[in-house]
mmCIF file of C-alpha atoms in Angstrom:
data_model
loop_
_atom_site.group_PDB
_atom_site.id
_atom_site.type_symbol
_atom_site.label_atom_id
_atom_site.label_comp_id
_atom_site.label_asym_id
_atom_site.label_seq_id
_atom_site.Cartn_x
_atom_site.Cartn_y
_atom_site.Cartn_z
ATOM 1 C CA UNK R 271 0.000 0.000 0.000
ATOM 2 C CA UNK R 272 2.841 2.396 -0.854
ATOM 3 C CA UNK R 273 1.499 3.709 -4.171
ATOM 4 C CA UNK R 274 3.393 1.483 -6.624
ATOM 5 C CA UNK R 275 0.461 1.173 -9.023
ATOM 6 C CA UNK R 276 -0.286 4.897 -8.777
ATOM 7 C CA UNK R 277 3.344 5.747 -9.582
ATOM 8 C CA UNK R 278 3.345 3.395 -12.577
ATOM 9 C CA UNK R 279 0.113 4.969 -13.853
ATOM 10 C CA UNK R 280 1.883 8.339 -13.800
ATOM 11 C CA UNK R 281 4.837 6.858 -15.701
ATOM 12 C CA UNK R 282 2.658 5.333 -18.425
ATOM 13 C CA UNK R 283 0.979 8.649 -19.084
ATOM 14 C CA UNK R 284 -1.563 9.167 -16.338
ATOM 15 C CA UNK R 285 -4.479 8.205 -18.577
ATOM 16 C CA UNK R 286 -6.429 6.750 -15.654
ATOM 17 C CA UNK R 287 -6.794 3.473 -17.555
ATOM 18 C CA UNK R 288 -3.813 1.711 -16.124
ATOM 19 C CA UNK R 289 -2.964 -0.404 -13.156
ATOM 20 C CA UNK R 290 -5.766 -0.768 -10.629
ATOM 21 C CA UNK R 291 -5.495 1.393 -7.519
ATOM 22 C CA UNK R 292 -7.758 1.448 -4.503
ATOM 23 C CA UNK R 293 -8.474 3.531 -1.465
ATOM 24 C CA UNK R 294 -8.908 0.680 0.993
ATOM 25 C CA UNK R 295 -6.558 -1.494 3.001
ATOM 26 C CA UNK R 296 -7.078 -4.303 0.489
ATOM 27 C CA UNK R 297 -4.294 -4.646 -2.064
ATOM 28 C CA UNK R 298 -5.336 -4.532 -5.727
ATOM 29 C CA UNK R 299 -2.225 -6.122 -7.242
ATOM 30 C CA UNK R 300 -1.532 -9.825 -6.861
ATOM 31 C CA UNK R 301 1.569 -11.338 -8.413
ATOM 32 C CA UNK R 302 2.933 -9.462 -11.439
ATOM 33 C CA UNK R 303 0.820 -7.307 -13.753
ATOM 34 C CA UNK R 304 2.271 -6.272 -17.112
ATOM 35 C CA UNK R 305 1.145 -3.169 -18.982
ATOM 36 C CA UNK R 306 -0.763 -4.229 -22.101
ATOM 37 C CA UNK R 307 1.395 -2.544 -24.713
ATOM 38 C CA UNK R 308 5.028 -1.427 -24.848
ATOM 39 C CA UNK R 309 5.506 2.329 -24.701
ATOM 40 C CA UNK R 310 8.091 3.995 -26.904
ATOM 41 C CA UNK R 311 10.071 6.723 -25.147
ATOM 42 C CA UNK R 312 11.379 9.898 -26.806
ATOM 43 C CA UNK R 313 14.840 8.358 -27.244
ATOM 44 C CA UNK R 314 13.382 5.347 -29.099
ATOM 45 C CA UNK R 315 13.666 2.949 -26.151
ATOM 46 C CA UNK R 316 10.715 0.612 -25.796
ATOM 47 C CA UNK R 317 9.469 0.163 -22.227
ATOM 48 C CA UNK R 318 7.211 -2.488 -20.750
ATOM 49 C CA UNK R 319 5.923 -1.639 -17.262
ATOM 50 C CA UNK R 320 5.476 -4.390 -14.672
ATOM 51 C CA UNK R 321 3.614 -3.841 -11.400
ATOM 52 C CA UNK R 322 4.123 -6.207 -8.474
ATOM 53 C CA UNK R 323 2.265 -6.901 -5.301
ATOM 54 C CA UNK R 324 3.828 -5.405 -2.213
ATOM 55 C CA UNK R 325 6.231 -7.092 0.142
ATOM 56 C CA UNK R 326 5.282 -8.256 3.605
ATOM 57 C CA UNK R 327 1.656 -9.158 2.958
ATOM 58 C CA UNK R 328 -0.189 -10.665 5.894
ATOM 59 C CA UNK R 329 -1.654 -13.190 3.443
ATOM 60 C CA UNK R 330 1.650 -14.411 1.959
ATOM 61 C CA UNK R 331 4.994 -15.599 3.272
ATOM 62 C CA UNK R 332 8.563 -14.500 2.644
ATOM 63 C CA UNK R 333 9.161 -17.280 0.084
ATOM 64 C CA UNK R 334 6.327 -15.875 -2.044
ATOM 65 C CA UNK R 335 7.731 -12.333 -1.673
ATOM 66 C CA UNK R 336 11.204 -13.529 -2.652
ATOM 67 C CA UNK R 337 9.916 -15.272 -5.775
ATOM 68 C CA UNK R 338 7.939 -12.203 -6.887
ATOM 69 C CA UNK R 339 10.945 -9.981 -6.164
ATOM 70 C CA UNK R 340 13.369 -12.297 -8.023
ATOM 71 C CA UNK R 341 11.115 -12.590 -11.074
ATOM 72 C CA UNK R 342 10.616 -8.816 -11.215
ATOM 73 C CA UNK R 343 14.387 -8.282 -11.011
ATOM 74 C CA UNK R 344 15.140 -10.788 -13.748
ATOM 75 C CA UNK R 345 12.518 -9.281 -16.079
ATOM 76 C CA UNK R 346 13.738 -5.722 -15.570
ATOM 77 C CA UNK R 347 16.462 -3.512 -16.938
ATOM 78 C CA UNK R 348 15.422 -0.793 -14.462
ATOM 79 C CA UNK R 349 13.969 -1.615 -11.059
ATOM 80 C CA UNK R 350 11.988 1.020 -9.155
ATOM 81 C CA UNK R 351 11.626 0.368 -5.433
ATOM 82 C CA UNK R 352 9.006 2.576 -3.803
ATOM 83 C CA UNK R 353 9.009 3.267 -0.056
ATOM 84 C CA UNK R 354 7.827 5.932 2.387
ATOM 85 C CA UNK R 355 9.628 8.289 4.723
ATOM 86 C CA UNK R 356 13.382 7.973 4.911
ATOM 87 C CA UNK R 357 15.941 5.313 4.074
ATOM 88 C CA UNK R 358 16.650 4.017 7.553
ATOM 89 C CA UNK R 359 17.238 0.646 9.183
ATOM 90 C CA UNK R 360 13.565 -0.301 8.887
ATOM 91 C CA UNK R 361 13.425 0.569 5.173
ATOM 92 C CA UNK R 362 16.554 -1.481 4.532
ATOM 93 C CA UNK R 363 15.165 -4.369 6.618
ATOM 94 C CA UNK R 364 12.091 -4.356 4.351
ATOM 95 C CA UNK R 365 14.461 -5.473 1.595
ATOM 96 C CA UNK R 366 15.921 -8.276 3.727
ATOM 97 C CA UNK R 367 14.574 -10.805 1.251
ATOM 98 C CA UNK R 368 17.592 -10.061 -0.959
ATOM 99 C CA UNK R 369 19.397 -12.530 1.289
ATOM 100 C CA UNK R 370 17.151 -15.278 -0.096
ATOM 101 C CA UNK R 371 17.704 -14.418 -3.760
ATOM 102 C CA UNK R 372 20.671 -16.741 -4.121
ATOM 103 C CA UNK R 373 18.369 -19.638 -3.178
ATOM 104 C CA UNK R 374 16.045 -18.830 -6.100
ATOM 105 C CA UNK R 375 18.442 -17.587 -8.779
ATOM 106 C CA UNK R 376 21.334 -19.546 -10.212
ATOM 107 C CA UNK R 377 23.446 -17.858 -12.866
ATOM 108 C CA UNK R 378 25.300 -20.890 -14.249
ATOM 109 C CA UNK R 379 26.038 -24.529 -13.524
ATOM 110 C CA UNK R 380 29.542 -23.598 -12.391
ATOM 111 C CA UNK R 381 28.417 -20.710 -10.207
ATOM 112 C CA UNK R 382 29.376 -20.725 -6.545
ATOM 113 C CA UNK R 383 25.708 -19.840 -5.881
ATOM 114 C CA UNK R 384 26.724 -17.294 -3.256
ATOM 115 C CA UNK R 385 25.291 -14.403 -5.236
ATOM 116 C CA UNK R 386 28.678 -12.879 -6.018
ATOM 117 C CA UNK R 387 27.913 -12.656 -9.739
ATOM 118 C CA UNK R 388 24.228 -11.654 -9.560
ATOM 119 C CA UNK R 389 25.020 -7.967 -10.134
ATOM 120 C CA UNK R 390 25.800 -8.854 -13.756
ATOM 121 C CA UNK R 391 22.176 -9.896 -14.284
ATOM 122 C CA UNK R 392 20.350 -7.386 -12.096
ATOM 123 C CA UNK R 393 18.839 -4.102 -13.287
ATOM 124 C CA UNK R 394 19.758 -0.633 -12.193
ATOM 125 C CA UNK R 395 17.949 0.413 -9.020
ATOM 126 C CA UNK R 396 15.924 3.579 -8.578
ATOM 127 C CA UNK R 397 14.755 3.876 -4.982
ATOM 128 C CA UNK R 398 11.797 6.271 -4.861
ATOM 129 C CA UNK R 399 11.264 7.646 -1.358
ATOM 130 C CA UNK R 400 7.738 8.966 -1.003
ATOM 131 C CA UNK R 401 6.773 11.564 1.638
ATOM 132 C CA UNK R 402 10.412 12.578 2.190
ATOM 133 C CA UNK R 403 10.565 15.980 3.879
ATOM 134 C CA UNK R 404 14.164 16.247 5.103
ATOM 135 C CA UNK R 405 16.981 18.332 3.627
ATOM 136 C CA UNK R 406 19.765 16.327 1.946
ATOM 137 C CA UNK R 407 22.516 17.625 4.218
ATOM 138 C CA UNK R 408 25.115 16.000 6.429
ATOM 139 C CA UNK R 409 27.099 18.055 8.921
ATOM 140 C CA UNK R 410 25.967 21.269 7.206
ATOM 141 C CA UNK R 411 26.988 20.195 3.682
ATOM 142 C CA UNK R 412 24.568 19.350 0.870
ATOM 143 C CA UNK R 413 24.702 15.777 -0.401
ATOM 144 C CA UNK R 414 23.200 14.151 -3.476
ATOM 145 C CA UNK R 415 20.458 11.574 -3.381
ATOM 146 C CA UNK R 416 23.061 8.985 -4.453
ATOM 147 C CA UNK R 417 25.284 9.926 -1.501
ATOM 148 C CA UNK R 418 22.259 9.621 0.785
ATOM 149 C CA UNK R 419 21.623 6.069 -0.449
ATOM 150 C CA UNK R 420 25.304 5.110 -0.310
ATOM 151 C CA UNK R 421 25.551 6.426 3.261
ATOM 152 C CA UNK R 422 22.421 4.516 4.282
ATOM 153 C CA UNK R 423 23.933 1.293 2.892
ATOM 154 C CA UNK R 424 27.274 1.654 4.705
ATOM 155 C CA UNK R 425 27.908 -1.096 7.259
ATOM 156 C CA UNK R 426 26.912 -0.179 10.801
ATOM 157 C CA UNK R 427 28.846 -0.864 13.996
ATOM 158 C CA UNK R 428 28.157 -3.782 16.284
ATOM 159 C CA UNK R 429 29.155 -7.386 16.718
ATOM 160 C CA UNK R 430 25.944 -9.225 17.492
ATOM 161 C CA UNK R 431 23.922 -11.455 15.218
ATOM 162 C CA UNK R 432 21.430 -8.652 14.552
ATOM 163 C CA UNK R 433 24.183 -6.221 13.458
ATOM 164 C CA UNK R 434 25.729 -8.901 11.225
ATOM 165 C CA UNK R 435 22.383 -9.585 9.528
ATOM 166 C CA UNK R 436 21.699 -5.873 8.967
ATOM 167 C CA UNK R 437 25.162 -5.366 7.492
ATOM 168 C CA UNK R 438 24.713 -8.396 5.232
ATOM 169 C CA UNK R 439 21.550 -6.827 3.808
ATOM 170 C CA UNK R 440 23.384 -3.529 3.211
ATOM 171 C CA UNK R 441 26.299 -5.314 1.541
ATOM 172 C CA UNK R 442 24.050 -7.381 -0.734
ATOM 173 C CA UNK R 443 22.032 -4.325 -1.783
ATOM 174 C CA UNK R 444 25.245 -2.466 -2.603
ATOM 175 C CA UNK R 445 26.700 -5.427 -4.518
ATOM 176 C CA UNK R 446 23.566 -6.478 -6.408
ATOM 177 C CA UNK R 447 22.665 -3.005 -7.666
#
């Protein structure tokens, strides 16, 4: 319920005849929905838009989320991840299913299957942060949105199992995209 379908409707031209959106707590998108016709961009690139159901559904488990996420990644040359607020520990934890991708994607028969070569097959990532109201500044200096993301994905201190897991997610996100 973060506005993925609404955002895609804007990208395909805002005609109002696009992906289904709703004003209730019930999700409209199940699985993957593909826009009916490719759209040609001004530069001649042909784009096919794919909408996915959200992550963390109360009706589905993490294996289902991981499969949807993996399929969307493998179909895409550009991946748009839509979230709310800021990129913080909770937002990064929402993407914790990247840890499971190596269980569902194998790149070759000779692959170590540790995910070290998945970045070659993954799309570029555009992380859209909705309802972001903060200034992009650190210690009084302006930073770019890319620096903001890179800083959010830097490993954090700590030695416990929780810190290790959080840093693994950050490392995989940085390596995959």
